[in-house]
Amino acid sequence: MVKTLLGNGSLKFGIVFTGTKFNDGYNWLPNDKVYGEFDLDILEQWLAFLVRIKTSGRPIPPSFIIFDDCISSLPLTSKRWRQFLLAYRHYGLTLFFTTQASNLSDTLLRAQTEHAFIFAQHNKRQFEASYEWVGELFETIKEWRLGYASANWSD
């Protein structure tokens, strides 16, 4: 998806924090823009870079940050992290989080989610976590499971 958004100009550039850099899943990006673990200082350097663009009189181009398989290393209760989640849209950022453990996210991260692409749900705990995150538009978790199953059915 991000490759497509870069290709059509919807996004101009970005960085990736991933716990699985060794898999070369982001070899379509410059290596110095893909970090093998989350680092709050690097995130803040990226934000400072975007602010320098703005203060030079240019608009901040639409960019992205991918957080891939690193949710357990995010400082979810840190004041600096929470401020970032509350203000990221002012930096022209689109955020992408990938995880199979949505139960590790916190309330603020769930509240800031605009779109969710949900990996396969294999057990009760995963369904409960995804229901708490995005499924509560359904009356019950049972309806969420049925809706999820029907949306993900294929031959």
mmCIF file with all atom_site columns, C-alpha atoms in Angstrom:
data_model
loop_
_atom_site.group_PDB
_atom_site.id
_atom_site.type_symbol
_atom_site.label_atom_id
_atom_site.label_alt_id
_atom_site.label_comp_id
_atom_site.label_asym_id
_atom_site.label_entity_id
_atom_site.label_seq_id
_atom_site.pdbx_PDB_ins_code
_atom_site.Cartn_x
_atom_site.Cartn_y
_atom_site.Cartn_z
_atom_site.occupancy
_atom_site.B_iso_or_equiv
_atom_site.pdbx_formal_charge
_atom_site.auth_seq_id
_atom_site.auth_comp_id
_atom_site.auth_asym_id
_atom_site.auth_atom_id
_atom_site.pdbx_PDB_model_num
ATOM 1   C CA . MET A 1 1   ? 0.000   0.000   0.000  1.00 0.00 ? 1   MET A CA 1
ATOM 2   C CA . VAL A 1 2   ? 2.728   2.472   0.925  1.00 0.00 ? 2   VAL A CA 1
ATOM 3   C CA . LYS A 1 3   ? 4.642   1.675   -2.267 1.00 0.00 ? 3   LYS A CA 1
ATOM 4   C CA . THR A 1 4   ? 1.502   2.520   -4.244 1.00 0.00 ? 4   THR A CA 1
ATOM 5   C CA . LEU A 1 5   ? 0.985   5.785   -2.345 1.00 0.00 ? 5   LEU A CA 1
ATOM 6   C CA . LEU A 1 6   ? 4.617   6.728   -2.986 1.00 0.00 ? 6   LEU A CA 1
ATOM 7   C CA . GLY A 1 7   ? 4.293   5.790   -6.641 1.00 0.00 ? 7   GLY A CA 1
ATOM 8   C CA . ASN A 1 8   ? 1.209   7.907   -7.252 1.00 0.00 ? 8   ASN A CA 1
ATOM 9   C CA . GLY A 1 9   ? 2.610   10.876  -5.307 1.00 0.00 ? 9   GLY A CA 1
ATOM 10  C CA . SER A 1 10  ? 0.147   10.745  -2.411 1.00 0.00 ? 10  SER A CA 1
ATOM 11  C CA . LEU A 1 11  ? 3.124   10.290  -0.091 1.00 0.00 ? 11  LEU A CA 1
ATOM 12  C CA . LYS A 1 12  ? 6.539   11.784  -0.790 1.00 0.00 ? 12  LYS A CA 1
ATOM 13  C CA . PHE A 1 13  ? 8.887   10.039  1.668  1.00 0.00 ? 13  PHE A CA 1
ATOM 14  C CA . GLY A 1 14  ? 9.032   8.411   5.072  1.00 0.00 ? 14  GLY A CA 1
ATOM 15  C CA . ILE A 1 15  ? 10.754  6.189   7.587  1.00 0.00 ? 15  ILE A CA 1
ATOM 16  C CA . VAL A 1 16  ? 10.188  2.721   8.990  1.00 0.00 ? 16  VAL A CA 1
ATOM 17  C CA . PHE A 1 17  ? 10.698  1.259   12.444 1.00 0.00 ? 17  PHE A CA 1
ATOM 18  C CA . THR A 1 18  ? 10.595  -2.520  12.211 1.00 0.00 ? 18  THR A CA 1
ATOM 19  C CA . GLY A 1 19  ? 11.534  -5.399  14.421 1.00 0.00 ? 19  GLY A CA 1
ATOM 20  C CA . THR A 1 20  ? 12.206  -7.487  11.321 1.00 0.00 ? 20  THR A CA 1
ATOM 21  C CA . LYS A 1 21  ? 14.574  -5.380  9.208  1.00 0.00 ? 21  LYS A CA 1
ATOM 22  C CA . PHE A 1 22  ? 16.650  -8.510  8.566  1.00 0.00 ? 22  PHE A CA 1
ATOM 23  C CA . ASN A 1 23  ? 13.857  -9.823  6.289  1.00 0.00 ? 23  ASN A CA 1
ATOM 24  C CA . ASP A 1 24  ? 14.468  -7.055  3.706  1.00 0.00 ? 24  ASP A CA 1
ATOM 25  C CA . GLY A 1 25  ? 10.746  -6.285  3.567  1.00 0.00 ? 25  GLY A CA 1
ATOM 26  C CA . TYR A 1 26  ? 11.531  -2.621  3.010  1.00 0.00 ? 26  TYR A CA 1
ATOM 27  C CA . ASN A 1 27  ? 14.291  -2.953  0.418  1.00 0.00 ? 27  ASN A CA 1
ATOM 28  C CA . TRP A 1 28  ? 12.286  -0.550  -1.769 1.00 0.00 ? 28  TRP A CA 1
ATOM 29  C CA . LEU A 1 29  ? 13.286  2.269   0.624  1.00 0.00 ? 29  LEU A CA 1
ATOM 30  C CA . PRO A 1 30  ? 16.762  3.684   1.241  1.00 0.00 ? 30  PRO A CA 1
ATOM 31  C CA . ASN A 1 31  ? 18.447  1.607   3.945  1.00 0.00 ? 31  ASN A CA 1
ATOM 32  C CA . ASP A 1 32  ? 19.094  4.677   6.116  1.00 0.00 ? 32  ASP A CA 1
ATOM 33  C CA . LYS A 1 33  ? 15.322  5.249   6.361  1.00 0.00 ? 33  LYS A CA 1
ATOM 34  C CA . VAL A 1 34  ? 14.615  1.770   7.781  1.00 0.00 ? 34  VAL A CA 1
ATOM 35  C CA . TYR A 1 35  ? 15.459  1.252   11.451 1.00 0.00 ? 35  TYR A CA 1
ATOM 36  C CA . GLY A 1 36  ? 15.757  -2.192  13.018 1.00 0.00 ? 36  GLY A CA 1
ATOM 37  C CA . GLU A 1 37  ? 14.057  -1.073  16.229 1.00 0.00 ? 37  GLU A CA 1
ATOM 38  C CA . PHE A 1 38  ? 11.978  1.808   17.520 1.00 0.00 ? 38  PHE A CA 1
ATOM 39  C CA . ASP A 1 39  ? 13.943  4.781   18.842 1.00 0.00 ? 39  ASP A CA 1
ATOM 40  C CA . LEU A 1 40  ? 12.109  7.790   20.242 1.00 0.00 ? 40  LEU A CA 1
ATOM 41  C CA . ASP A 1 41  ? 15.107  10.052  19.597 1.00 0.00 ? 41  ASP A CA 1
ATOM 42  C CA . ILE A 1 42  ? 15.098  9.132   15.888 1.00 0.00 ? 42  ILE A CA 1
ATOM 43  C CA . LEU A 1 43  ? 11.359  9.814   15.763 1.00 0.00 ? 43  LEU A CA 1
ATOM 44  C CA . GLU A 1 44  ? 11.911  13.251  17.276 1.00 0.00 ? 44  GLU A CA 1
ATOM 45  C CA . GLN A 1 45  ? 14.748  13.944  14.805 1.00 0.00 ? 45  GLN A CA 1
ATOM 46  C CA . TRP A 1 46  ? 12.346  13.111  11.979 1.00 0.00 ? 46  TRP A CA 1
ATOM 47  C CA . LEU A 1 47  ? 9.750   15.506  13.392 1.00 0.00 ? 47  LEU A CA 1
ATOM 48  C CA . ALA A 1 48  ? 12.420  18.229  13.717 1.00 0.00 ? 48  ALA A CA 1
ATOM 49  C CA . PHE A 1 49  ? 13.332  17.642  10.045 1.00 0.00 ? 49  PHE A CA 1
ATOM 50  C CA . LEU A 1 50  ? 9.683   18.183  9.070  1.00 0.00 ? 50  LEU A CA 1
ATOM 51  C CA . VAL A 1 51  ? 9.510   21.352  11.191 1.00 0.00 ? 51  VAL A CA 1
ATOM 52  C CA . ARG A 1 52  ? 12.633  22.702  9.448  1.00 0.00 ? 52  ARG A CA 1
ATOM 53  C CA . ILE A 1 53  ? 10.856  22.251  6.115  1.00 0.00 ? 53  ILE A CA 1
ATOM 54  C CA . LYS A 1 54  ? 7.876   24.238  7.418  1.00 0.00 ? 54  LYS A CA 1
ATOM 55  C CA . THR A 1 55  ? 9.959   27.002  8.989  1.00 0.00 ? 55  THR A CA 1
ATOM 56  C CA . SER A 1 56  ? 11.881  27.435  5.731  1.00 0.00 ? 56  SER A CA 1
ATOM 57  C CA . GLY A 1 57  ? 8.628   28.653  4.213  1.00 0.00 ? 57  GLY A CA 1
ATOM 58  C CA . ARG A 1 58  ? 7.733   25.468  2.336  1.00 0.00 ? 58  ARG A CA 1
ATOM 59  C CA . PRO A 1 59  ? 4.714   23.276  3.060  1.00 0.00 ? 59  PRO A CA 1
ATOM 60  C CA . ILE A 1 60  ? 5.437   19.951  4.710  1.00 0.00 ? 60  ILE A CA 1
ATOM 61  C CA . PRO A 1 61  ? 5.019   17.270  2.032  1.00 0.00 ? 61  PRO A CA 1
ATOM 62  C CA . PRO A 1 62  ? 2.780   14.331  2.898  1.00 0.00 ? 62  PRO A CA 1
ATOM 63  C CA . SER A 1 63  ? 4.985   11.660  4.439  1.00 0.00 ? 63  SER A CA 1
ATOM 64  C CA . PHE A 1 64  ? 4.690   8.467   6.453  1.00 0.00 ? 64  PHE A CA 1
ATOM 65  C CA . ILE A 1 65  ? 6.027   6.525   9.374  1.00 0.00 ? 65  ILE A CA 1
ATOM 66  C CA . ILE A 1 66  ? 5.608   2.760   9.510  1.00 0.00 ? 66  ILE A CA 1
ATOM 67  C CA . PHE A 1 67  ? 5.735   0.970   12.862 1.00 0.00 ? 67  PHE A CA 1
ATOM 68  C CA . ASP A 1 68  ? 6.067   -2.676  11.862 1.00 0.00 ? 68  ASP A CA 1
ATOM 69  C CA . ASP A 1 69  ? 6.239   -5.484  14.405 1.00 0.00 ? 69  ASP A CA 1
ATOM 70  C CA . CYS A 1 70  ? 7.559   -3.164  17.082 1.00 0.00 ? 70  CYS A CA 1
ATOM 71  C CA . ILE A 1 71  ? 4.465   -2.379  19.184 1.00 0.00 ? 71  ILE A CA 1
ATOM 72  C CA . SER A 1 72  ? 5.993   -4.039  22.243 1.00 0.00 ? 72  SER A CA 1
ATOM 73  C CA . SER A 1 73  ? 8.920   -1.588  22.140 1.00 0.00 ? 73  SER A CA 1
ATOM 74  C CA . LEU A 1 74  ? 6.810   1.580   21.846 1.00 0.00 ? 74  LEU A CA 1
ATOM 75  C CA . PRO A 1 75  ? 6.849   3.755   24.978 1.00 0.00 ? 75  PRO A CA 1
ATOM 76  C CA . LEU A 1 76  ? 3.047   3.881   25.148 1.00 0.00 ? 76  LEU A CA 1
ATOM 77  C CA . THR A 1 77  ? 2.900   5.716   28.482 1.00 0.00 ? 77  THR A CA 1
ATOM 78  C CA . SER A 1 78  ? 5.711   8.182   27.736 1.00 0.00 ? 78  SER A CA 1
ATOM 79  C CA . LYS A 1 79  ? 4.671   11.843  27.649 1.00 0.00 ? 79  LYS A CA 1
ATOM 80  C CA . ARG A 1 80  ? 6.762   12.370  24.481 1.00 0.00 ? 80  ARG A CA 1
ATOM 81  C CA . TRP A 1 81  ? 5.080   9.427   22.699 1.00 0.00 ? 81  TRP A CA 1
ATOM 82  C CA . ARG A 1 82  ? 1.586   10.495  23.739 1.00 0.00 ? 82  ARG A CA 1
ATOM 83  C CA . GLN A 1 83  ? 2.259   14.052  22.530 1.00 0.00 ? 83  GLN A CA 1
ATOM 84  C CA . PHE A 1 84  ? 3.398   12.638  19.187 1.00 0.00 ? 84  PHE A CA 1
ATOM 85  C CA . LEU A 1 85  ? 0.181   10.615  18.804 1.00 0.00 ? 85  LEU A CA 1
ATOM 86  C CA . LEU A 1 86  ? -1.908  13.676  19.600 1.00 0.00 ? 86  LEU A CA 1
ATOM 87  C CA . ALA A 1 87  ? -0.043  15.957  17.165 1.00 0.00 ? 87  ALA A CA 1
ATOM 88  C CA . TYR A 1 88  ? 1.226   13.777  14.277 1.00 0.00 ? 88  TYR A CA 1
ATOM 89  C CA . ARG A 1 89  ? -1.376  15.072  11.804 1.00 0.00 ? 89  ARG A CA 1
ATOM 90  C CA . HIS A 1 90  ? 0.098   18.584  12.105 1.00 0.00 ? 90  HIS A CA 1
ATOM 91  C CA . TYR A 1 91  ? 3.299   17.226  10.564 1.00 0.00 ? 91  TYR A CA 1
ATOM 92  C CA . GLY A 1 92  ? 1.524   15.976  7.427  1.00 0.00 ? 92  GLY A CA 1
ATOM 93  C CA . LEU A 1 93  ? 2.131   12.392  8.525  1.00 0.00 ? 93  LEU A CA 1
ATOM 94  C CA . THR A 1 94  ? 0.266   9.211   7.793  1.00 0.00 ? 94  THR A CA 1
ATOM 95  C CA . LEU A 1 95  ? 1.026   6.488   10.330 1.00 0.00 ? 95  LEU A CA 1
ATOM 96  C CA . PHE A 1 96  ? 0.972   2.762   9.664  1.00 0.00 ? 96  PHE A CA 1
ATOM 97  C CA . PHE A 1 97  ? 1.087   0.242   12.510 1.00 0.00 ? 97  PHE A CA 1
ATOM 98  C CA . THR A 1 98  ? 1.322   -3.461  11.835 1.00 0.00 ? 98  THR A CA 1
ATOM 99  C CA . THR A 1 99  ? 0.911   -5.965  14.618 1.00 0.00 ? 99  THR A CA 1
ATOM 100 C CA . GLN A 1 100 ? -0.608  -9.322  15.322 1.00 0.00 ? 100 GLN A CA 1
ATOM 101 C CA . ALA A 1 101 ? -0.901  -8.315  18.974 1.00 0.00 ? 101 ALA A CA 1
ATOM 102 C CA . SER A 1 102 ? -3.408  -5.473  19.035 1.00 0.00 ? 102 SER A CA 1
ATOM 103 C CA . ASN A 1 103 ? -3.988  -6.273  22.704 1.00 0.00 ? 103 ASN A CA 1
ATOM 104 C CA . LEU A 1 104 ? -0.597  -4.616  23.363 1.00 0.00 ? 104 LEU A CA 1
ATOM 105 C CA . SER A 1 105 ? -1.839  -1.248  22.103 1.00 0.00 ? 105 SER A CA 1
ATOM 106 C CA . ASP A 1 106 ? -3.261  1.351   24.437 1.00 0.00 ? 106 ASP A CA 1
ATOM 107 C CA . THR A 1 107 ? -6.405  3.471   24.476 1.00 0.00 ? 107 THR A CA 1
ATOM 108 C CA . LEU A 1 108 ? -4.804  6.550   22.872 1.00 0.00 ? 108 LEU A CA 1
ATOM 109 C CA . LEU A 1 109 ? -3.335  4.580   19.990 1.00 0.00 ? 109 LEU A CA 1
ATOM 110 C CA . ARG A 1 110 ? -6.699  2.919   19.381 1.00 0.00 ? 110 ARG A CA 1
ATOM 111 C CA . ALA A 1 111 ? -8.494  6.281   19.537 1.00 0.00 ? 111 ALA A CA 1
ATOM 112 C CA . GLN A 1 112 ? -6.140  7.776   16.936 1.00 0.00 ? 112 GLN A CA 1
ATOM 113 C CA . THR A 1 113 ? -6.688  4.922   14.458 1.00 0.00 ? 113 THR A CA 1
ATOM 114 C CA . GLU A 1 114 ? -8.370  6.102   11.271 1.00 0.00 ? 114 GLU A CA 1
ATOM 115 C CA . HIS A 1 115 ? -8.141  2.902   9.207  1.00 0.00 ? 115 HIS A CA 1
ATOM 116 C CA . ALA A 1 116 ? -7.450  -0.636  10.375 1.00 0.00 ? 116 ALA A CA 1
ATOM 117 C CA . PHE A 1 117 ? -6.267  -3.540  8.252  1.00 0.00 ? 117 PHE A CA 1
ATOM 118 C CA . ILE A 1 118 ? -6.590  -6.537  10.510 1.00 0.00 ? 118 ILE A CA 1
ATOM 119 C CA . PHE A 1 119 ? -4.449  -9.643  10.259 1.00 0.00 ? 119 PHE A CA 1
ATOM 120 C CA . ALA A 1 120 ? -6.055  -13.048 10.609 1.00 0.00 ? 120 ALA A CA 1
ATOM 121 C CA . GLN A 1 121 ? -7.678  -13.552 13.986 1.00 0.00 ? 121 GLN A CA 1
ATOM 122 C CA . HIS A 1 122 ? -7.153  -17.093 15.257 1.00 0.00 ? 122 HIS A CA 1
ATOM 123 C CA . ASN A 1 123 ? -8.322  -17.147 18.847 1.00 0.00 ? 123 ASN A CA 1
ATOM 124 C CA . LYS A 1 124 ? -10.676 -15.568 21.351 1.00 0.00 ? 124 LYS A CA 1
ATOM 125 C CA . ARG A 1 125 ? -8.041  -13.213 22.773 1.00 0.00 ? 125 ARG A CA 1
ATOM 126 C CA . GLN A 1 126 ? -7.204  -11.803 19.331 1.00 0.00 ? 126 GLN A CA 1
ATOM 127 C CA . PHE A 1 127 ? -10.890 -11.264 18.513 1.00 0.00 ? 127 PHE A CA 1
ATOM 128 C CA . GLU A 1 128 ? -11.498 -9.556  21.847 1.00 0.00 ? 128 GLU A CA 1
ATOM 129 C CA . ALA A 1 129 ? -8.521  -7.238  21.334 1.00 0.00 ? 129 ALA A CA 1
ATOM 130 C CA . SER A 1 130 ? -9.525  -6.310  17.778 1.00 0.00 ? 130 SER A CA 1
ATOM 131 C CA . TYR A 1 131 ? -13.128 -5.815  18.922 1.00 0.00 ? 131 TYR A CA 1
ATOM 132 C CA . GLU A 1 132 ? -11.971 -3.385  21.606 1.00 0.00 ? 132 GLU A CA 1
ATOM 133 C CA . TRP A 1 133 ? -9.829  -1.571  19.035 1.00 0.00 ? 133 TRP A CA 1
ATOM 134 C CA . VAL A 1 134 ? -12.149 -1.204  16.058 1.00 0.00 ? 134 VAL A CA 1
ATOM 135 C CA . GLY A 1 135 ? -15.029 -3.656  16.302 1.00 0.00 ? 135 GLY A CA 1
ATOM 136 C CA . GLU A 1 136 ? -17.220 -1.840  18.777 1.00 0.00 ? 136 GLU A CA 1
ATOM 137 C CA . LEU A 1 137 ? -19.347 -0.467  15.954 1.00 0.00 ? 137 LEU A CA 1
ATOM 138 C CA . PHE A 1 138 ? -20.945 -3.896  16.184 1.00 0.00 ? 138 PHE A CA 1
ATOM 139 C CA . GLU A 1 139 ? -23.387 -4.553  19.037 1.00 0.00 ? 139 GLU A CA 1
ATOM 140 C CA . THR A 1 140 ? -21.587 -7.635  20.318 1.00 0.00 ? 140 THR A CA 1
ATOM 141 C CA . ILE A 1 141 ? -18.307 -9.445  19.863 1.00 0.00 ? 141 ILE A CA 1
ATOM 142 C CA . LYS A 1 142 ? -20.272 -12.263 18.225 1.00 0.00 ? 142 LYS A CA 1
ATOM 143 C CA . GLU A 1 143 ? -21.526 -9.833  15.544 1.00 0.00 ? 143 GLU A CA 1
ATOM 144 C CA . TRP A 1 144 ? -17.955 -8.550  15.147 1.00 0.00 ? 144 TRP A CA 1
ATOM 145 C CA . ARG A 1 145 ? -16.702 -12.107 14.519 1.00 0.00 ? 145 ARG A CA 1
ATOM 146 C CA . LEU A 1 146 ? -19.441 -12.689 11.938 1.00 0.00 ? 146 LEU A CA 1
ATOM 147 C CA . GLY A 1 147 ? -18.771 -9.348  10.238 1.00 0.00 ? 147 GLY A CA 1
ATOM 148 C CA . TYR A 1 148 ? -15.035 -9.995  10.206 1.00 0.00 ? 148 TYR A CA 1
ATOM 149 C CA . ALA A 1 149 ? -15.551 -13.484 8.762  1.00 0.00 ? 149 ALA A CA 1
ATOM 150 C CA . SER A 1 150 ? -17.863 -12.255 6.008  1.00 0.00 ? 150 SER A CA 1
ATOM 151 C CA . ALA A 1 151 ? -15.514 -9.398  5.040  1.00 0.00 ? 151 ALA A CA 1
ATOM 152 C CA . ASN A 1 152 ? -12.539 -11.754 4.829  1.00 0.00 ? 152 ASN A CA 1
ATOM 153 C CA . TRP A 1 153 ? -14.191 -14.665 3.052  1.00 0.00 ? 153 TRP A CA 1
ATOM 154 C CA . SER A 1 154 ? -12.583 -15.851 -0.142 1.00 0.00 ? 154 SER A CA 1
ATOM 155 C CA . ASP A 1 155 ? -12.887 -18.937 -2.332 1.00 0.00 ? 155 ASP A CA 1
#
